[in-house]
XYZ file of N, CA, C and O in Angstrom:
636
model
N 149.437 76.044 83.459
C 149.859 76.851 82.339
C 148.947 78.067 82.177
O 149.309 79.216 81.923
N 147.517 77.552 82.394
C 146.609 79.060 82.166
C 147.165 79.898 83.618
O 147.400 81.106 83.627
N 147.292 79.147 84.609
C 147.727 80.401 85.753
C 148.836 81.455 85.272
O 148.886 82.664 85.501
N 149.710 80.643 84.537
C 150.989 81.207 84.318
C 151.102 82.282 83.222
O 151.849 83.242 83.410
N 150.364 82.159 82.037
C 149.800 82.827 80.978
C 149.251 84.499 81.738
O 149.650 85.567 81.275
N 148.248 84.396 83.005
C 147.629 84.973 82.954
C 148.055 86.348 83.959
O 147.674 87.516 83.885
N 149.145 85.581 85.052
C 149.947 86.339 85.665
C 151.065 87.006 84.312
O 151.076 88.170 83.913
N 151.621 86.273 83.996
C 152.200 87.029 82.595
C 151.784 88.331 81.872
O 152.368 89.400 81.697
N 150.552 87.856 81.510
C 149.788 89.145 81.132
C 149.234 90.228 81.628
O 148.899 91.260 81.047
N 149.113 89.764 83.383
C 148.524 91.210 84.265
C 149.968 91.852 84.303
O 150.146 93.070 84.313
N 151.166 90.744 84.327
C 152.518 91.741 84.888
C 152.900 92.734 83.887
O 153.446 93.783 84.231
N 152.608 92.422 82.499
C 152.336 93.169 81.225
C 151.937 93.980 81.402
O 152.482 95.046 81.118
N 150.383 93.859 82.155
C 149.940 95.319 81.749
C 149.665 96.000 82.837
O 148.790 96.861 82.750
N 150.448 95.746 84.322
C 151.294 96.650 84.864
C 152.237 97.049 84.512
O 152.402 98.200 84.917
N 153.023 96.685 83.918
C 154.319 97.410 83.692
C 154.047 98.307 82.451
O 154.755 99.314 82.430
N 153.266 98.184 81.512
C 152.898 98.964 80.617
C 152.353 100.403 81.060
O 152.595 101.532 80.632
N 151.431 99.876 82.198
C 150.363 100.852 82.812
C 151.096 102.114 83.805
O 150.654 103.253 83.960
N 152.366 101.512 84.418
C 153.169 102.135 85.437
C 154.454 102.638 85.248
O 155.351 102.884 86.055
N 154.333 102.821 83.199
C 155.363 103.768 82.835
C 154.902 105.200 82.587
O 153.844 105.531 82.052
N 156.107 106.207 83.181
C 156.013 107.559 83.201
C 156.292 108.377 81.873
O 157.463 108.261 81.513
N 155.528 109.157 81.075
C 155.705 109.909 80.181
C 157.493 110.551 81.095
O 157.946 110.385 82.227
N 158.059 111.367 79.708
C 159.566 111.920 80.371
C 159.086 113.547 80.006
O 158.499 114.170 79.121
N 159.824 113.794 81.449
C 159.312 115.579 81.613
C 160.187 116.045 81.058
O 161.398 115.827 81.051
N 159.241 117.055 80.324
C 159.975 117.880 79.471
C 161.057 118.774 80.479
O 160.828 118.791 81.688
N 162.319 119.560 79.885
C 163.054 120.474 80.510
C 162.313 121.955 79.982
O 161.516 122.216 79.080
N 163.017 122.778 81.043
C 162.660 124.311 80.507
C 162.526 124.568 79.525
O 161.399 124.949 79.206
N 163.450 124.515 78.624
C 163.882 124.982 77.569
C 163.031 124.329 76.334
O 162.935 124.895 75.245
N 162.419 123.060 76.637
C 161.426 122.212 75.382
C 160.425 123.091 75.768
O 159.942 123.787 74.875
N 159.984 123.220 76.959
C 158.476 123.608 77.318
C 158.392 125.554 77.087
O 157.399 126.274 77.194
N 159.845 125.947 76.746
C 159.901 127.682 76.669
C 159.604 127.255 74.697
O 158.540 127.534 74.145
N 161.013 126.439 73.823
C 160.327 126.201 72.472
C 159.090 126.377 72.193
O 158.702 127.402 71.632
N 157.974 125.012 72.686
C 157.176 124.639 72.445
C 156.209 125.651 73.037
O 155.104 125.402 72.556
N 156.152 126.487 73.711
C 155.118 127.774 73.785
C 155.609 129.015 72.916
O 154.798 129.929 72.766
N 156.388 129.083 72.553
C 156.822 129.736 71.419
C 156.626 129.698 69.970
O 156.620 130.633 69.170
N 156.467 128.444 69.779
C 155.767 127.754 68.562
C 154.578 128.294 68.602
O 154.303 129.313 67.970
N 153.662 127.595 69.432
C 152.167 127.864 69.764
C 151.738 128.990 69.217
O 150.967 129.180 68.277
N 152.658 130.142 70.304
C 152.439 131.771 70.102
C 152.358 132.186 68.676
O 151.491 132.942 68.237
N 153.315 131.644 67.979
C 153.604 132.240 66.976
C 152.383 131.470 66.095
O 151.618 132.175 65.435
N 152.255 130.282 66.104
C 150.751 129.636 64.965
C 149.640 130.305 65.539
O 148.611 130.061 64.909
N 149.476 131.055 66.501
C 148.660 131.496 67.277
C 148.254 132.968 67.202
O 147.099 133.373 67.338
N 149.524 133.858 66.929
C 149.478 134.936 66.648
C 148.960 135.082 65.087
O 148.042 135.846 64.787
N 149.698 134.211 64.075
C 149.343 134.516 62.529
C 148.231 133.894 62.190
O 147.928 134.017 61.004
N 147.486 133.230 62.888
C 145.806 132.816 62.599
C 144.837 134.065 62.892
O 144.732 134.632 63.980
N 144.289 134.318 61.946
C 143.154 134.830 62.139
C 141.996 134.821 63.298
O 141.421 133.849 63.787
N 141.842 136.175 63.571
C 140.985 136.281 64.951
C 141.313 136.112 65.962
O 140.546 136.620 66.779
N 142.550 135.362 66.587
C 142.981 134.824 68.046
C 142.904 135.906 68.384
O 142.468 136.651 67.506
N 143.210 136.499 69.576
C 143.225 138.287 70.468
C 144.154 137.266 71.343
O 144.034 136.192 71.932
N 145.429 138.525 70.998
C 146.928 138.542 71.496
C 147.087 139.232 72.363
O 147.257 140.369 71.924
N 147.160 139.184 74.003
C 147.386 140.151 74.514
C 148.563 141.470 74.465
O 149.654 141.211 73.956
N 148.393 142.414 74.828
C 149.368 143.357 74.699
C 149.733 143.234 76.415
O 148.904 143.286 77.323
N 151.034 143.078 76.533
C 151.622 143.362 77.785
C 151.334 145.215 78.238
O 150.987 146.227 77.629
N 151.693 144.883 79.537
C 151.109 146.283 80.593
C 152.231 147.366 80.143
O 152.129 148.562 79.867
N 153.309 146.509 80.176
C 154.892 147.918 79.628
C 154.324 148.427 78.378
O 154.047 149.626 78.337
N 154.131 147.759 77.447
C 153.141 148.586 76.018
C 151.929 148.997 75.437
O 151.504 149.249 74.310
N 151.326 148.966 77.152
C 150.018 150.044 77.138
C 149.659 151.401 76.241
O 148.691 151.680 75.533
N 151.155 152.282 76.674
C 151.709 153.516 75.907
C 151.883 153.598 74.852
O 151.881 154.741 74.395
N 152.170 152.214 73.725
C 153.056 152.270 72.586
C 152.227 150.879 71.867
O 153.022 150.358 71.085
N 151.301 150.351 71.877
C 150.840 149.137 71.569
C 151.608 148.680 69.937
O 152.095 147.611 69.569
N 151.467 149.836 69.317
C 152.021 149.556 68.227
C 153.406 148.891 67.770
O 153.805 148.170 66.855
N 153.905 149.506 68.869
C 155.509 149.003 69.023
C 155.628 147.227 68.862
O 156.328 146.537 68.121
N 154.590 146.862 69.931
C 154.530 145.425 70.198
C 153.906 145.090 69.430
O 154.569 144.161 68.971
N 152.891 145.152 68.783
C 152.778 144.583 67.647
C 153.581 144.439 66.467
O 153.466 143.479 65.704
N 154.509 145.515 66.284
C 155.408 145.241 64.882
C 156.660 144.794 65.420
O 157.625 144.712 64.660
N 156.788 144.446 66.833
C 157.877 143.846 67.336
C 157.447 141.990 67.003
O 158.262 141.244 66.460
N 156.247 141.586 67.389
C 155.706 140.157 67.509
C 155.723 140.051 65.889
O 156.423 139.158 65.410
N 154.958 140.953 64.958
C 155.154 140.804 63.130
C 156.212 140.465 62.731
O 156.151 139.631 61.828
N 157.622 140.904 63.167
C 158.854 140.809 62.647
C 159.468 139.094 62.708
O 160.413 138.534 62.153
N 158.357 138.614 63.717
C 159.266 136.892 63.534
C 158.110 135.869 62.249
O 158.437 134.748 61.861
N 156.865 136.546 61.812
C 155.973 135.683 61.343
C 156.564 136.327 59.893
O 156.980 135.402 59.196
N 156.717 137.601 59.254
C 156.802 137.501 58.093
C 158.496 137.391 57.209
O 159.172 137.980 56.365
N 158.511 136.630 57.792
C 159.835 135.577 57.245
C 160.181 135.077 55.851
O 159.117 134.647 55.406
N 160.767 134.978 55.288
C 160.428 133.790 54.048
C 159.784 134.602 52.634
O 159.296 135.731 52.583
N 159.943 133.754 51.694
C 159.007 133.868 50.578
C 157.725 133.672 50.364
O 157.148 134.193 49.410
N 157.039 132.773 51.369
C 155.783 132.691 51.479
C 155.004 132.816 52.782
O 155.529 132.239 53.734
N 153.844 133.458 53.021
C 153.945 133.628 54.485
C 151.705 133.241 54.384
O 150.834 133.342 53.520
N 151.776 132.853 55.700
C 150.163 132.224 55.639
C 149.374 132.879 56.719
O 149.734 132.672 57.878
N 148.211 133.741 56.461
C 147.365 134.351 57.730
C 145.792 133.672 57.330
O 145.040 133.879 56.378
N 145.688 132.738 58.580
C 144.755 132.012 58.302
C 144.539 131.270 56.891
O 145.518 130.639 56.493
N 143.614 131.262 56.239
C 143.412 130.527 55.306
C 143.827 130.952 53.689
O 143.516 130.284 52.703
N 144.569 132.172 53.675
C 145.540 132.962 52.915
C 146.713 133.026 52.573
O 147.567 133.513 53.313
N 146.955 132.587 51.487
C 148.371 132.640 51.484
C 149.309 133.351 50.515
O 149.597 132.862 49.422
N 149.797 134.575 50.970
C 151.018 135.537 50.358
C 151.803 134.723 49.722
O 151.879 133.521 49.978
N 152.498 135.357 48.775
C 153.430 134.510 47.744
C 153.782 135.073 47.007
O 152.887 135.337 46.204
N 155.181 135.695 46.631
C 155.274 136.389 45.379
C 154.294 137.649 44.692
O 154.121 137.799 43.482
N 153.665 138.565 45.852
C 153.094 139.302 45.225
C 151.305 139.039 45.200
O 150.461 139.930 45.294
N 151.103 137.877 45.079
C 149.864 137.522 44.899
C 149.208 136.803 46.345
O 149.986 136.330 47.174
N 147.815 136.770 46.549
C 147.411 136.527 47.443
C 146.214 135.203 47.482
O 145.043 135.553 47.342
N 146.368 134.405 47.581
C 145.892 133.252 47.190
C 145.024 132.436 48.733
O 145.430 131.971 49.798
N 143.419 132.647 47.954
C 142.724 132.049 49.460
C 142.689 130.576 48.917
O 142.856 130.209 47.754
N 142.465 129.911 49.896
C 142.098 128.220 49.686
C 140.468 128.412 48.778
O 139.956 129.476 48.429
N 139.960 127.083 48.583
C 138.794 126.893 47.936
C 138.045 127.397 48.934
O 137.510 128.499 49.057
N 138.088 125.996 49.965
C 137.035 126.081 51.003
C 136.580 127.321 51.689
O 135.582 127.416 52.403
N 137.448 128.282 51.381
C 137.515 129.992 52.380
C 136.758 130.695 52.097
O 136.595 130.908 50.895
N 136.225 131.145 52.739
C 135.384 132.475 52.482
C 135.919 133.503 53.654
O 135.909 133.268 54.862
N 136.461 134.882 52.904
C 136.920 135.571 53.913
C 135.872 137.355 53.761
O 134.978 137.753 53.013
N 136.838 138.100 55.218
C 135.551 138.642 55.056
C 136.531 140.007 55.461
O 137.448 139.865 56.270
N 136.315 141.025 54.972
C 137.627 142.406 55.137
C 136.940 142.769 56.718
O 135.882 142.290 57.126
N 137.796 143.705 57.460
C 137.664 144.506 58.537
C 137.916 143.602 59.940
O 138.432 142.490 59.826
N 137.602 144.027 61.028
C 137.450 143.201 62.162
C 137.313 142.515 62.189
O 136.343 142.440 61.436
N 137.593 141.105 62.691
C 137.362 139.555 62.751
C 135.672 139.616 64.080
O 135.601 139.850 65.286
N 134.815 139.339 63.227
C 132.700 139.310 63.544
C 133.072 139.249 65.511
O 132.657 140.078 66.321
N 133.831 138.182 65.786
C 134.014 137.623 67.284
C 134.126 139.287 67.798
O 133.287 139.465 68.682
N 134.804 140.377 67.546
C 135.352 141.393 67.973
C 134.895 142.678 67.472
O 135.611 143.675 67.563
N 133.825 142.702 66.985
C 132.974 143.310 66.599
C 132.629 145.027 67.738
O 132.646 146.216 67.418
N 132.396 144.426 68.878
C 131.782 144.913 69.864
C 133.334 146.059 70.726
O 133.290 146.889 71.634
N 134.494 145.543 69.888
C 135.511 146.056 70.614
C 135.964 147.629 70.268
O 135.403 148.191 69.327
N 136.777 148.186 70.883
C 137.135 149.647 70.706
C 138.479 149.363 69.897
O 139.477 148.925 70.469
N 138.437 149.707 68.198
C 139.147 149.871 67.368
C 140.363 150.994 68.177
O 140.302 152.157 68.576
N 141.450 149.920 68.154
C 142.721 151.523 68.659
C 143.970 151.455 67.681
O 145.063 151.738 68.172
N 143.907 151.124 66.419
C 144.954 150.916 65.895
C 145.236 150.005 64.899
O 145.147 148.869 65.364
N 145.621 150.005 63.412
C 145.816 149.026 62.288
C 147.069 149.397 61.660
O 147.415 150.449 61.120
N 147.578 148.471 61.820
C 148.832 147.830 60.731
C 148.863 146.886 60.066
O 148.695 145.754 60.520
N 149.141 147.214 58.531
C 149.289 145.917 57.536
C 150.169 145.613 57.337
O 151.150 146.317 57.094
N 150.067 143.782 57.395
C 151.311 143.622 57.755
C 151.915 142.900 56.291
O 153.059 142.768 55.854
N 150.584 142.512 55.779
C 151.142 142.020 54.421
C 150.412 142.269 53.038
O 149.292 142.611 53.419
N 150.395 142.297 51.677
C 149.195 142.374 50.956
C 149.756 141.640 49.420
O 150.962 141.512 49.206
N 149.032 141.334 48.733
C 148.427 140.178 47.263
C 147.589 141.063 46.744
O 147.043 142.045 47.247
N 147.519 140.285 44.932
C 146.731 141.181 44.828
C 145.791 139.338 44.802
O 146.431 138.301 44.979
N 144.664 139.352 44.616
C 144.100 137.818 44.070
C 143.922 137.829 42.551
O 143.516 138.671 41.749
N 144.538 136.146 42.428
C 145.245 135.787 41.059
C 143.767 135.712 39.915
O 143.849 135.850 38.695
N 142.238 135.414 40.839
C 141.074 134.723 40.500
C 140.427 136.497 40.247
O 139.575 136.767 39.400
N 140.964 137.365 41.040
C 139.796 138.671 40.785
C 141.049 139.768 40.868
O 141.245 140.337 41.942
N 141.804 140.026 39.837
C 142.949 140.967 39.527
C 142.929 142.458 39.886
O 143.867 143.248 39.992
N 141.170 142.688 40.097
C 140.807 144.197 40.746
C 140.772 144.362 41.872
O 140.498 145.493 42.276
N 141.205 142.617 43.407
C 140.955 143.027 44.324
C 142.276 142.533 45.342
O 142.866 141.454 45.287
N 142.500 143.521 46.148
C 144.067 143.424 46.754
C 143.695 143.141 47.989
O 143.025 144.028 48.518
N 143.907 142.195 48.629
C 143.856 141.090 49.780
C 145.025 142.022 51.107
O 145.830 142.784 50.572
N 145.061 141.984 51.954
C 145.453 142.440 52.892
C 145.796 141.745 54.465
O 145.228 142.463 55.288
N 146.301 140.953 54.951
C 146.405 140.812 55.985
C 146.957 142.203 57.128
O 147.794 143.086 56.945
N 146.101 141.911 58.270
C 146.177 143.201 58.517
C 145.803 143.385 60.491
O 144.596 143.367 60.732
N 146.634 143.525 61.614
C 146.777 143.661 62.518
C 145.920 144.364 63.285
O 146.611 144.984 64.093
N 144.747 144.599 63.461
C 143.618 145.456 64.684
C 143.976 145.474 65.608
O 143.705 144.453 66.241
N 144.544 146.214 66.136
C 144.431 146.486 68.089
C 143.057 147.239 68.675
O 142.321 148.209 68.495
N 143.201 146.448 69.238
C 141.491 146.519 70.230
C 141.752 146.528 71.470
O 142.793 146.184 72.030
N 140.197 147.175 72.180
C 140.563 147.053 73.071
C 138.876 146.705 73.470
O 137.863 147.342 73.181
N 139.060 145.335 74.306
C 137.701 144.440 74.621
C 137.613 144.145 76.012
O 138.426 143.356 76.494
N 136.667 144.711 76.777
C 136.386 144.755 78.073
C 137.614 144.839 78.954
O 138.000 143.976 79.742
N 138.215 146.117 78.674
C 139.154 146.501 79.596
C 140.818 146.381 79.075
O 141.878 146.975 79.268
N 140.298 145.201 78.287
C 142.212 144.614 77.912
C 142.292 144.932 76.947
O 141.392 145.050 76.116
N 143.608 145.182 76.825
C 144.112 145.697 75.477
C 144.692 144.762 74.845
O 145.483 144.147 75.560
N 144.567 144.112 72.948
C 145.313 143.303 72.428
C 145.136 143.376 70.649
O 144.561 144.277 70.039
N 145.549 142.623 70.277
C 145.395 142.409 68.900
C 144.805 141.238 68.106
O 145.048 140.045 68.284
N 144.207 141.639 67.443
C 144.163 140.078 66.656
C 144.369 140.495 64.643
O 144.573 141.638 64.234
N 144.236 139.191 63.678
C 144.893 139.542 62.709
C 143.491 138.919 62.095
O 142.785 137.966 62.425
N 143.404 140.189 60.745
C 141.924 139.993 60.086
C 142.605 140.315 58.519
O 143.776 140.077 58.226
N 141.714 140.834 57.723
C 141.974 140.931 56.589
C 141.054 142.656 55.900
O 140.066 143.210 56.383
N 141.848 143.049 54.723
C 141.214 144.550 54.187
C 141.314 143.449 52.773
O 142.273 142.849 52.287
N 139.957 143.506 52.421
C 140.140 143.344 51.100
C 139.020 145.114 49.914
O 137.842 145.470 49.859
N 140.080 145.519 49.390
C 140.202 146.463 48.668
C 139.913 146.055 46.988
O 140.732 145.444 46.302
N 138.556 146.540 46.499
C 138.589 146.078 45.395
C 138.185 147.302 44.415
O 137.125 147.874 44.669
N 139.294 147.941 42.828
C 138.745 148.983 42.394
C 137.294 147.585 41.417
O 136.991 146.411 41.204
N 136.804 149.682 41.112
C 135.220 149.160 40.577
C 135.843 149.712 38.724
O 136.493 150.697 38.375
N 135.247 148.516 37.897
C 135.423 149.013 36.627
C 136.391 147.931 35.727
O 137.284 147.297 36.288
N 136.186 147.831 34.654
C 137.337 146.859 34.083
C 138.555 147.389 34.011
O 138.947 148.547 34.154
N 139.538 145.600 33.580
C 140.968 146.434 33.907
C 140.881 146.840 32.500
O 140.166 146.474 31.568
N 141.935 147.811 32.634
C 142.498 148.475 31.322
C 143.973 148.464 30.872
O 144.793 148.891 31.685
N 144.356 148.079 29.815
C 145.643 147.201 29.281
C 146.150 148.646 28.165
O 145.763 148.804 27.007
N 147.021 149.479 28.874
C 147.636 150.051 27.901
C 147.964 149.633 26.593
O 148.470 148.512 26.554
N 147.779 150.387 25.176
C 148.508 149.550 24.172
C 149.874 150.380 23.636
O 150.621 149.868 22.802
């Protein structure tokens, strides 16, 4: 009986061991890098390449790739989130206006904003998500940072 038990259990865990995950088709594996791109593009700091055809026109491609992320009523760049006008960071966030620090060192070629809030916590300062094209050791691309714009002075309430 223990022989029998024990062959039982190796045939178990061969047959467990000598099943094949199922391959994805084209079309899951074209989705599913498409997804990626896109959580990939609207995070903060990633560097997006710019294809070689929009060397000439970078801008183009960038507000061509913008047009599928700002969708909707609410839209999220990194740890920010647009909504109705207002611009709302998480607790944990600390954000920081201009170039994303990683890209510092790169050749500024270009900004588009792509979205802006004002913040609900500091009413004098208007939050910005905002598109840099750079260009970093040779390649040309983008990544997505933030302008935060704040006037100086209290607000003032018409009466």
């Amino acid at each position: 009986m223990k022989k029998f038990s024990y062959i039982l259990v190796l045939l178990l865990f061969v047959l467990f061991a000598c099943q094949t995950d199922s391959v994805e088709t084209e079309t899951e594996a074209f989705e599913r890098d498409v997804i990626e791109l896109k959580r990939d593009a609207s995070s903060v700091g990633v560097f997006n390449r710019i294809p070689r055809k929009y060397l000439d026109n970078p801008e183009a491609y960038v507000a061509k790739q913008l047009e599928t992320f700002a969708e909707g009523d609410e839209v999220r760049y990194g740890c920010v989130t647009f909504v109705g006008g207002l611009a709302i960071i998480d607790e944990d966030c600390t954000i920081t206006s201009g170039v994303p620090d990683d890209y510092d060192d790169c050749d500024l070629k270009g900004v588009r904003t792509i979205t802006c809030g004002v913040n609900p916590y500091n009413p004098l300062c208007t939050i910005c998500a905002v598109a840099y094209i750079l260009e970093c050791d040779g390649k040309l691309g983008w990544v997505v940072g933030y302008n935060i714009i704040c006037a100086i002075g209290p607000i003032q309430i018409p009466l």
